[in-house]
């Protein structure tokens, strides 16, 4: 078989290849920030559990406040790609203020909070336009493949980003490591500028325009169940992530470099999940894949608060937990992303995704704040037990809905129904 025949069909198309390349570079940079900003707060500014909670809350609060208005705004735009480019360049500029402030000995927690909030706001703007652009450049029968490729890049970023980030933090200090993240946003903007896509026409402004996305989510049985399950995971998972770096470094004694390698090695599971997701969906159906993915994502994380004993044993347990959880999260992300792309009509896509993210991601700052407060009140390990145990229960929302029995992607013209339903 010729080498070109091994390349996924979508990557042979120039427009999608440029989109995917920009996303791949940007996702790798995101992982550097994911480890560098919290480490800057902990190692340079001495942040405690409550302050880490406020930092994560500042990062996530825009998802609660801005997804609805920016989704409504995006549906009325004819050139959403330009807004995505502006968001990338804005994020790069904000990130660069941190190493500059550190070099001037002026870095404060207040600035970290402000930059985290600003980046979160621009990320909401980017994502409000992103799904509509992706649908414009990918044919319907390639949704699973497109999501597998993008999520495969996310896994690669999990593999390379934290390891590189951990090393950069140790060599350059956390603030200067963020320069690499800023450059990835610039690269993403450059690739987006080279995409030529015919975007869906802007939606006309009519009565109920602002709330139509929210009403669409709430009246669709399958989307409502997916929201409830995802929202539950977001709540408890961000309790977990708010304290994870502090727990790993302060309580388990893991260095920044080793922590990056643990997170990066766990991403191998994500690569495997992305690679097998198409086969899993074909074998058991889109709905059963969601159930399997939710359980595969959450159950292994119970090992994290269980970790203890000699450092090699702790590291081994954390490797296993990260590996298995990343397999599950890739399956659920690809299945859920493909379901949403197929089910949501173009005319309301940004508003529906904005409403979904408002309801879903709105749990993130709540979880982050709760994690910080509980970590201070009852300790890090007990809070992580609550966070990981609560996340496992999220799958219960799916079971009474039509989703577990759904084999094929919905058409998007009607409310989702399982195959064979009348």
Short mmCIF file of C-alpha atoms in Angstrom, two decimals:
data_model
loop_
_atom_site.label_atom_id
_atom_site.label_comp_id
_atom_site.label_asym_id
_atom_site.label_seq_id
_atom_site.Cartn_x
_atom_site.Cartn_y
_atom_site.Cartn_z
CA UNK A 1 0.00 0.00 0.00
CA UNK A 2 1.39 3.40 -1.00
CA UNK A 3 2.16 5.85 1.77
CA UNK A 4 -0.43 8.31 0.47
CA UNK A 5 -3.13 5.63 0.84
CA UNK A 6 -2.38 5.44 4.57
CA UNK A 7 -3.10 9.14 5.06
CA UNK A 8 -6.71 9.76 6.23
CA UNK A 9 -8.85 11.08 3.39
CA UNK A 10 -9.59 14.37 5.13
CA UNK A 11 -5.89 15.15 5.54
CA UNK A 12 -5.47 14.94 1.77
CA UNK A 13 -7.81 17.92 1.45
CA UNK A 14 -5.91 21.21 1.76
CA UNK A 15 -8.60 23.19 3.57
CA UNK A 16 -9.14 20.65 6.33
CA UNK A 17 -5.39 19.99 6.58
CA UNK A 18 -4.74 23.68 7.28
CA UNK A 19 -7.53 23.78 9.87
CA UNK A 20 -6.24 20.61 11.54
CA UNK A 21 -2.61 21.76 11.54
CA UNK A 22 -3.48 25.05 13.22
CA UNK A 23 -5.60 23.28 15.81
CA UNK A 24 -2.85 20.73 16.48
CA UNK A 25 -0.24 23.42 17.16
CA UNK A 26 -2.60 25.47 19.33
CA UNK A 27 -3.68 22.44 21.38
CA UNK A 28 -0.06 21.62 22.17
CA UNK A 29 0.43 25.17 23.45
CA UNK A 30 -2.69 24.91 25.60
CA UNK A 31 -1.13 22.01 27.46
CA UNK A 32 1.96 24.07 28.24
CA UNK A 33 -0.26 26.73 29.82
CA UNK A 34 -2.24 24.08 31.66
CA UNK A 35 0.84 23.16 33.67
CA UNK A 36 2.82 26.44 33.56
CA UNK A 37 0.19 28.86 34.89
CA UNK A 38 -0.74 26.78 37.97
CA UNK A 39 2.93 26.11 38.65
CA UNK A 40 3.65 29.84 38.42
CA UNK A 41 0.94 30.40 41.03
CA UNK A 42 2.20 27.62 43.33
CA UNK A 43 5.99 27.82 42.95
CA UNK A 44 6.55 31.55 42.36
CA UNK A 45 3.65 33.24 44.16
CA UNK A 46 3.02 30.60 46.85
CA UNK A 47 -0.70 30.15 46.12
CA UNK A 48 -2.68 28.00 48.57
CA UNK A 49 -5.69 25.77 47.84
CA UNK A 50 -8.22 28.61 48.03
CA UNK A 51 -6.16 30.85 45.72
CA UNK A 52 -5.79 27.98 43.24
CA UNK A 53 -9.57 27.69 43.31
CA UNK A 54 -9.95 31.39 42.50
CA UNK A 55 -7.42 31.08 39.66
CA UNK A 56 -9.29 28.21 38.05
CA UNK A 57 -12.59 30.03 38.61
CA UNK A 58 -11.26 33.13 36.81
CA UNK A 59 -10.24 30.96 33.86
CA UNK A 60 -13.62 29.23 33.60
CA UNK A 61 -16.07 31.98 34.55
CA UNK A 62 -16.31 33.34 30.95
CA UNK A 63 -17.86 30.03 29.89
CA UNK A 64 -20.75 30.76 32.23
CA UNK A 65 -21.13 34.44 31.38
CA UNK A 66 -20.35 34.68 27.66
CA UNK A 67 -21.32 31.49 25.81
CA UNK A 68 -24.95 32.53 25.31
CA UNK A 69 -24.33 36.10 24.06
CA UNK A 70 -21.33 35.14 21.91
CA UNK A 71 -23.20 32.16 20.46
CA UNK A 72 -26.08 34.47 19.49
CA UNK A 73 -23.57 36.93 18.04
CA UNK A 74 -21.72 34.24 16.04
CA UNK A 75 -24.91 32.95 14.39
CA UNK A 76 -25.46 36.46 12.98
CA UNK A 77 -21.97 36.71 11.45
CA UNK A 78 -21.03 35.89 7.87
CA UNK A 79 -17.26 35.66 8.54
CA UNK A 80 -16.75 33.74 11.75
CA UNK A 81 -13.23 32.72 10.74
CA UNK A 82 -12.02 36.30 11.17
CA UNK A 83 -13.28 36.34 14.75
CA UNK A 84 -11.36 33.12 15.42
CA UNK A 85 -8.15 34.71 14.09
CA UNK A 86 -8.68 37.78 16.31
CA UNK A 87 -9.26 35.50 19.32
CA UNK A 88 -6.01 33.62 18.66
CA UNK A 89 -3.97 36.81 18.41
CA UNK A 90 -5.63 38.24 21.52
CA UNK A 91 -4.80 35.14 23.53
CA UNK A 92 -1.17 35.33 22.40
CA UNK A 93 -0.93 38.96 23.55
CA UNK A 94 -2.43 38.19 26.97
CA UNK A 95 -0.12 35.23 27.55
CA UNK A 96 2.93 37.36 26.75
CA UNK A 97 2.10 39.84 29.54
CA UNK A 98 3.02 37.19 32.13
CA UNK A 99 6.71 36.68 31.26
CA UNK A 100 7.06 40.45 30.80
CA UNK A 101 5.65 41.10 34.28
CA UNK A 102 7.84 38.38 35.78
CA UNK A 103 10.95 39.86 34.14
CA UNK A 104 10.05 43.22 35.71
CA UNK A 105 9.45 41.55 39.11
CA UNK A 106 5.83 42.71 38.94
CA UNK A 107 3.95 39.42 38.56
CA UNK A 108 1.00 39.08 40.97
CA UNK A 109 -1.87 36.71 41.57
CA UNK A 110 -4.20 39.51 40.49
CA UNK A 111 -2.56 39.58 37.07
CA UNK A 112 -2.81 35.79 36.80
CA UNK A 113 -6.53 36.04 37.58
CA UNK A 114 -7.04 38.79 34.98
CA UNK A 115 -5.09 36.98 32.25
CA UNK A 116 -6.90 33.71 32.99
CA UNK A 117 -10.26 35.48 32.67
CA UNK A 118 -9.24 37.22 29.43
CA UNK A 119 -7.98 34.03 27.83
CA UNK A 120 -11.15 32.26 28.90
CA UNK A 121 -13.29 34.97 27.27
CA UNK A 122 -11.38 34.80 23.98
CA UNK A 123 -11.56 31.00 24.05
CA UNK A 124 -15.35 31.24 24.31
CA UNK A 125 -15.37 33.52 21.25
CA UNK A 126 -13.14 31.10 19.33
CA UNK A 127 -15.26 28.07 20.18
CA UNK A 128 -18.53 29.88 19.40
CA UNK A 129 -17.36 30.08 15.78
CA UNK A 130 -15.29 26.90 15.59
CA UNK A 131 -17.98 24.23 15.19
CA UNK A 132 -19.72 26.17 12.44
CA UNK A 133 -16.43 26.49 10.52
CA UNK A 134 -15.68 22.80 10.96
CA UNK A 135 -19.09 21.77 9.64
CA UNK A 136 -18.54 24.09 6.65
CA UNK A 137 -15.33 22.29 5.61
CA UNK A 138 -16.22 18.66 6.46
CA UNK A 139 -18.86 16.54 4.64
CA UNK A 140 -21.49 14.86 6.81
CA UNK A 141 -20.18 11.34 6.26
CA UNK A 142 -16.76 12.39 7.62
CA UNK A 143 -17.86 13.79 10.98
CA UNK A 144 -16.50 10.82 12.96
CA UNK A 145 -13.18 10.95 11.08
CA UNK A 146 -12.89 14.72 11.53
CA UNK A 147 -13.55 14.48 15.26
CA UNK A 148 -11.14 11.56 15.56
CA UNK A 149 -8.38 13.57 13.86
CA UNK A 150 -8.95 16.70 15.95
CA UNK A 151 -9.18 14.69 19.15
CA UNK A 152 -6.15 12.68 18.09
CA UNK A 153 -4.31 15.99 17.96
CA UNK A 154 -5.65 16.74 21.42
CA UNK A 155 -4.16 13.44 22.59
CA UNK A 156 -0.85 14.30 20.96
CA UNK A 157 -0.95 17.61 22.81
CA UNK A 158 -1.57 15.74 26.05
CA UNK A 159 1.40 13.54 25.20
CA UNK A 160 3.86 16.24 24.18
CA UNK A 161 2.55 19.41 25.85
CA UNK A 162 2.80 18.59 29.58
CA UNK A 163 6.18 16.92 29.18
CA UNK A 164 7.55 19.86 27.22
CA UNK A 165 5.82 22.25 29.60
CA UNK A 166 7.30 20.58 32.66
CA UNK A 167 10.79 20.70 31.18
CA UNK A 168 10.36 24.33 30.08
CA UNK A 169 9.19 25.27 33.58
CA UNK A 170 12.27 23.69 35.13
CA UNK A 171 14.67 25.23 32.60
CA UNK A 172 13.10 28.66 32.00
CA UNK A 173 10.73 29.09 35.01
CA UNK A 174 6.97 28.94 34.57
CA UNK A 175 6.31 32.46 33.18
CA UNK A 176 8.95 32.24 30.43
CA UNK A 177 7.66 28.80 29.41
CA UNK A 178 4.44 30.56 28.38
CA UNK A 179 6.19 32.27 25.45
CA UNK A 180 5.92 28.94 23.61
CA UNK A 181 2.15 28.92 24.13
CA UNK A 182 1.84 32.46 22.74
CA UNK A 183 3.68 31.38 19.59
CA UNK A 184 1.26 28.49 19.06
CA UNK A 185 -1.69 30.89 19.04
CA UNK A 186 0.07 32.99 16.40
CA UNK A 187 0.64 29.85 14.31
CA UNK A 188 -3.02 28.86 14.64
CA UNK A 189 -4.09 32.31 13.43
CA UNK A 190 -1.76 31.98 10.45
CA UNK A 191 -3.26 28.68 9.32
CA UNK A 192 -6.83 29.95 9.80
CA UNK A 193 -5.99 32.96 7.61
CA UNK A 194 -5.12 30.56 4.77
CA UNK A 195 -8.44 28.67 4.88
CA UNK A 196 -10.97 29.36 2.12
CA UNK A 197 -14.37 28.08 3.27
CA UNK A 198 -17.96 28.91 2.38
CA UNK A 199 -19.54 29.50 5.78
CA UNK A 200 -23.27 29.09 6.43
CA UNK A 201 -25.22 32.33 5.93
CA UNK A 202 -25.90 34.42 9.04
CA UNK A 203 -29.16 33.73 10.84
CA UNK A 204 -31.75 36.53 10.70
CA UNK A 205 -32.48 38.31 13.95
CA UNK A 206 -35.97 37.38 15.12
CA UNK A 207 -37.96 37.27 18.32
CA UNK A 208 -36.43 34.74 20.69
CA UNK A 209 -33.09 34.75 18.80
CA UNK A 210 -31.02 35.01 21.99
CA UNK A 211 -32.73 32.12 23.83
CA UNK A 212 -33.45 29.78 20.91
CA UNK A 213 -30.29 27.73 21.51
CA UNK A 214 -31.17 27.17 25.15
CA UNK A 215 -34.74 26.16 24.26
CA UNK A 216 -33.43 23.74 21.61
CA UNK A 217 -31.14 21.99 24.10
CA UNK A 218 -33.84 21.66 26.74
CA UNK A 219 -36.54 20.25 24.46
CA UNK A 220 -34.32 17.63 22.78
CA UNK A 221 -34.38 14.51 24.98
CA UNK A 222 -30.99 13.18 23.94
CA UNK A 223 -29.23 16.53 24.09
CA UNK A 224 -30.75 17.17 27.50
CA UNK A 225 -29.41 13.85 28.82
CA UNK A 226 -25.99 14.49 27.32
CA UNK A 227 -25.96 17.93 28.94
CA UNK A 228 -26.83 16.53 32.37
CA UNK A 229 -24.16 13.82 32.19
CA UNK A 230 -21.51 16.19 30.84
CA UNK A 231 -22.40 18.90 33.35
CA UNK A 232 -22.06 16.45 36.25
CA UNK A 233 -18.62 15.39 35.03
CA UNK A 234 -17.57 19.01 34.56
CA UNK A 235 -18.59 19.89 38.12
CA UNK A 236 -16.66 17.07 39.76
CA UNK A 237 -13.79 16.94 37.27
CA UNK A 238 -12.95 20.59 37.89
CA UNK A 239 -13.01 20.01 41.62
CA UNK A 240 -10.38 17.39 40.79
CA UNK A 241 -8.27 19.46 38.37
CA UNK A 242 -8.20 22.53 40.62
CA UNK A 243 -6.31 20.57 43.28
CA UNK A 244 -4.46 18.02 41.15
CA UNK A 245 -1.21 19.98 40.67
CA UNK A 246 -1.11 21.02 44.34
CA UNK A 247 -1.89 17.45 45.47
CA UNK A 248 0.74 15.90 43.19
CA UNK A 249 3.51 18.33 44.11
CA UNK A 250 2.82 19.15 47.77
CA UNK A 251 1.34 15.88 49.07
CA UNK A 252 2.88 13.23 46.81
CA UNK A 253 6.23 14.99 46.31
CA UNK A 254 6.25 14.79 42.50
CA UNK A 255 8.49 17.29 40.69
CA UNK A 256 7.27 19.51 37.86
CA UNK A 257 9.20 17.54 35.24
CA UNK A 258 7.92 14.17 36.47
CA UNK A 259 4.37 15.50 36.68
CA UNK A 260 4.60 16.60 33.06
CA UNK A 261 5.82 13.16 32.03
CA UNK A 262 2.97 11.46 33.92
CA UNK A 263 0.38 13.60 32.19
CA UNK A 264 2.12 13.19 28.84
CA UNK A 265 2.44 9.42 29.13
CA UNK A 266 -1.24 9.18 30.02
CA UNK A 267 -2.00 10.79 26.67
CA UNK A 268 -0.83 7.62 24.94
CA UNK A 269 -4.18 6.26 26.04
CA UNK A 270 -5.83 9.22 24.35
CA UNK A 271 -4.08 8.41 21.09
CA UNK A 272 -5.32 4.85 21.33
CA UNK A 273 -8.83 6.06 22.15
CA UNK A 274 -8.81 8.39 19.13
CA UNK A 275 -7.49 5.61 16.89
CA UNK A 276 -10.11 3.05 17.94
CA UNK A 277 -13.09 5.36 18.35
CA UNK A 278 -14.34 4.91 14.78
CA UNK A 279 -14.25 1.12 15.12
CA UNK A 280 -15.98 1.30 18.53
CA UNK A 281 -18.80 3.46 17.12
CA UNK A 282 -19.24 1.15 14.14
CA UNK A 283 -19.30 -1.93 16.38
CA UNK A 284 -21.59 -0.87 19.22
CA UNK A 285 -23.25 2.32 17.94
CA UNK A 286 -22.97 5.98 18.79
CA UNK A 287 -25.04 5.79 21.98
CA UNK A 288 -23.33 2.79 23.56
CA UNK A 289 -19.99 4.42 22.73
CA UNK A 290 -21.04 7.41 24.82
CA UNK A 291 -21.83 5.17 27.81
CA UNK A 292 -18.56 3.25 27.47
CA UNK A 293 -16.64 6.50 27.09
CA UNK A 294 -18.18 8.13 30.17
CA UNK A 295 -17.32 5.12 32.34
CA UNK A 296 -13.87 4.70 30.81
CA UNK A 297 -13.13 8.36 31.50
CA UNK A 298 -14.23 8.50 35.14
CA UNK A 299 -13.61 5.11 36.77
CA UNK A 300 -9.78 5.10 36.44
CA UNK A 301 -9.49 8.49 38.17
CA UNK A 302 -10.51 6.83 41.43
CA UNK A 303 -6.91 5.58 41.52
CA UNK A 304 -5.54 9.12 41.98
CA UNK A 305 -6.69 9.72 45.60
CA UNK A 306 -5.83 6.07 46.25
CA UNK A 307 -2.16 6.67 45.37
CA UNK A 308 0.27 6.35 48.26
CA UNK A 309 3.44 4.65 49.43
CA UNK A 310 6.87 4.69 47.77
CA UNK A 311 7.30 7.18 44.94
CA UNK A 312 7.72 4.51 42.21
CA UNK A 313 4.38 2.94 43.23
CA UNK A 314 2.66 6.33 43.28
CA UNK A 315 3.99 7.15 39.82
CA UNK A 316 2.90 3.75 38.46
CA UNK A 317 -0.64 4.17 39.81
CA UNK A 318 -0.90 7.64 38.31
CA UNK A 319 0.38 6.41 34.95
CA UNK A 320 -2.32 3.72 34.85
CA UNK A 321 -5.06 6.16 35.88
CA UNK A 322 -4.06 8.75 33.26
CA UNK A 323 -3.68 6.13 30.51
CA UNK A 324 -7.08 4.47 31.01
CA UNK A 325 -8.93 7.73 31.61
CA UNK A 326 -7.57 9.22 28.38
CA UNK A 327 -8.79 6.22 26.39
CA UNK A 328 -12.28 6.84 27.74
CA UNK A 329 -12.30 10.60 27.29
CA UNK A 330 -11.32 10.32 23.63
CA UNK A 331 -14.15 7.89 22.90
CA UNK A 332 -16.75 10.08 24.61
CA UNK A 333 -15.42 13.32 23.07
CA UNK A 334 -15.46 11.93 19.53
CA UNK A 335 -18.87 10.31 19.91
CA UNK A 336 -20.41 13.37 21.58
CA UNK A 337 -18.84 15.84 19.15
CA UNK A 338 -20.07 13.87 16.13
CA UNK A 339 -23.55 13.55 17.62
CA UNK A 340 -23.75 17.32 18.16
CA UNK A 341 -22.46 18.12 14.67
CA UNK A 342 -25.09 15.85 13.12
CA UNK A 343 -28.04 16.74 15.36
CA UNK A 344 -27.87 20.55 15.44
CA UNK A 345 -29.20 22.55 12.44
CA UNK A 346 -26.79 25.11 10.92
CA UNK A 347 -29.20 27.99 11.51
CA UNK A 348 -28.95 27.66 15.29
CA UNK A 349 -25.61 25.84 15.64
CA UNK A 350 -23.62 28.55 17.45
CA UNK A 351 -26.56 29.40 19.72
CA UNK A 352 -27.17 25.75 20.62
CA UNK A 353 -23.49 25.13 21.29
CA UNK A 354 -23.34 28.38 23.23
CA UNK A 355 -26.30 27.31 25.35
CA UNK A 356 -24.85 23.83 25.79
CA UNK A 357 -21.50 25.24 26.89
CA UNK A 358 -23.17 27.75 29.19
CA UNK A 359 -25.12 25.02 30.92
CA UNK A 360 -22.32 22.49 30.72
CA UNK A 361 -19.14 24.53 31.19
CA UNK A 362 -20.92 26.76 33.67
CA UNK A 363 -20.40 23.95 36.16
CA UNK A 364 -16.64 24.33 35.79
CA UNK A 365 -16.10 27.49 37.87
CA UNK A 366 -18.55 26.12 40.44
CA UNK A 367 -16.50 22.93 40.65
CA UNK A 368 -13.21 24.84 40.76
CA UNK A 369 -14.42 27.09 43.57
CA UNK A 370 -15.90 24.13 45.48
CA UNK A 371 -12.64 22.23 45.07
CA UNK A 372 -10.62 25.09 46.50
CA UNK A 373 -12.95 25.61 49.44
CA UNK A 374 -13.29 21.89 50.22
CA UNK A 375 -9.54 21.36 49.83
CA UNK A 376 -8.96 24.03 52.45
CA UNK A 377 -11.68 22.74 54.78
CA UNK A 378 -11.24 18.96 54.70
CA UNK A 379 -7.92 18.40 52.90
CA UNK A 380 -6.77 17.54 49.41
CA UNK A 381 -7.20 13.75 49.38
CA UNK A 382 -10.76 13.66 50.83
CA UNK A 383 -11.82 16.31 48.30
CA UNK A 384 -10.34 14.25 45.46
CA UNK A 385 -12.34 11.22 46.64
CA UNK A 386 -15.54 13.29 46.45
CA UNK A 387 -14.58 14.64 43.02
CA UNK A 388 -13.70 11.32 41.40
CA UNK A 389 -16.60 9.41 42.97
CA UNK A 390 -19.13 12.03 41.91
CA UNK A 391 -17.89 12.01 38.31
CA UNK A 392 -18.51 8.26 37.98
CA UNK A 393 -22.21 8.78 38.72
CA UNK A 394 -22.62 11.06 35.68
CA UNK A 395 -23.40 8.11 33.41
CA UNK A 396 -26.70 7.56 35.24
CA UNK A 397 -28.19 10.54 33.37
CA UNK A 398 -27.75 8.76 30.02
CA UNK A 399 -29.36 5.45 30.84
CA UNK A 400 -33.09 6.48 30.77
CA UNK A 401 -32.64 8.51 27.56
CA UNK A 402 -32.76 7.32 23.93
CA UNK A 403 -28.97 7.68 23.64
CA UNK A 404 -27.80 4.22 24.79
CA UNK A 405 -30.01 2.58 22.12
CA UNK A 406 -28.98 4.93 19.30
CA UNK A 407 -26.78 3.28 16.68
CA UNK A 408 -26.54 5.90 13.92
CA UNK A 409 -26.00 9.65 13.95
CA UNK A 410 -29.25 11.67 13.84
CA UNK A 411 -30.15 13.77 10.81
CA UNK A 412 -30.45 17.04 12.73
CA UNK A 413 -33.91 17.73 11.30
CA UNK A 414 -35.83 16.09 14.11
CA UNK A 415 -35.32 15.25 17.72
CA UNK A 416 -32.85 12.41 18.04
CA UNK A 417 -34.40 8.96 18.11
CA UNK A 418 -32.85 5.50 18.37
CA UNK A 419 -32.71 3.28 15.33
CA UNK A 420 -35.92 1.34 14.99
CA UNK A 421 -37.99 3.84 16.95
CA UNK A 422 -41.21 4.98 15.39
#
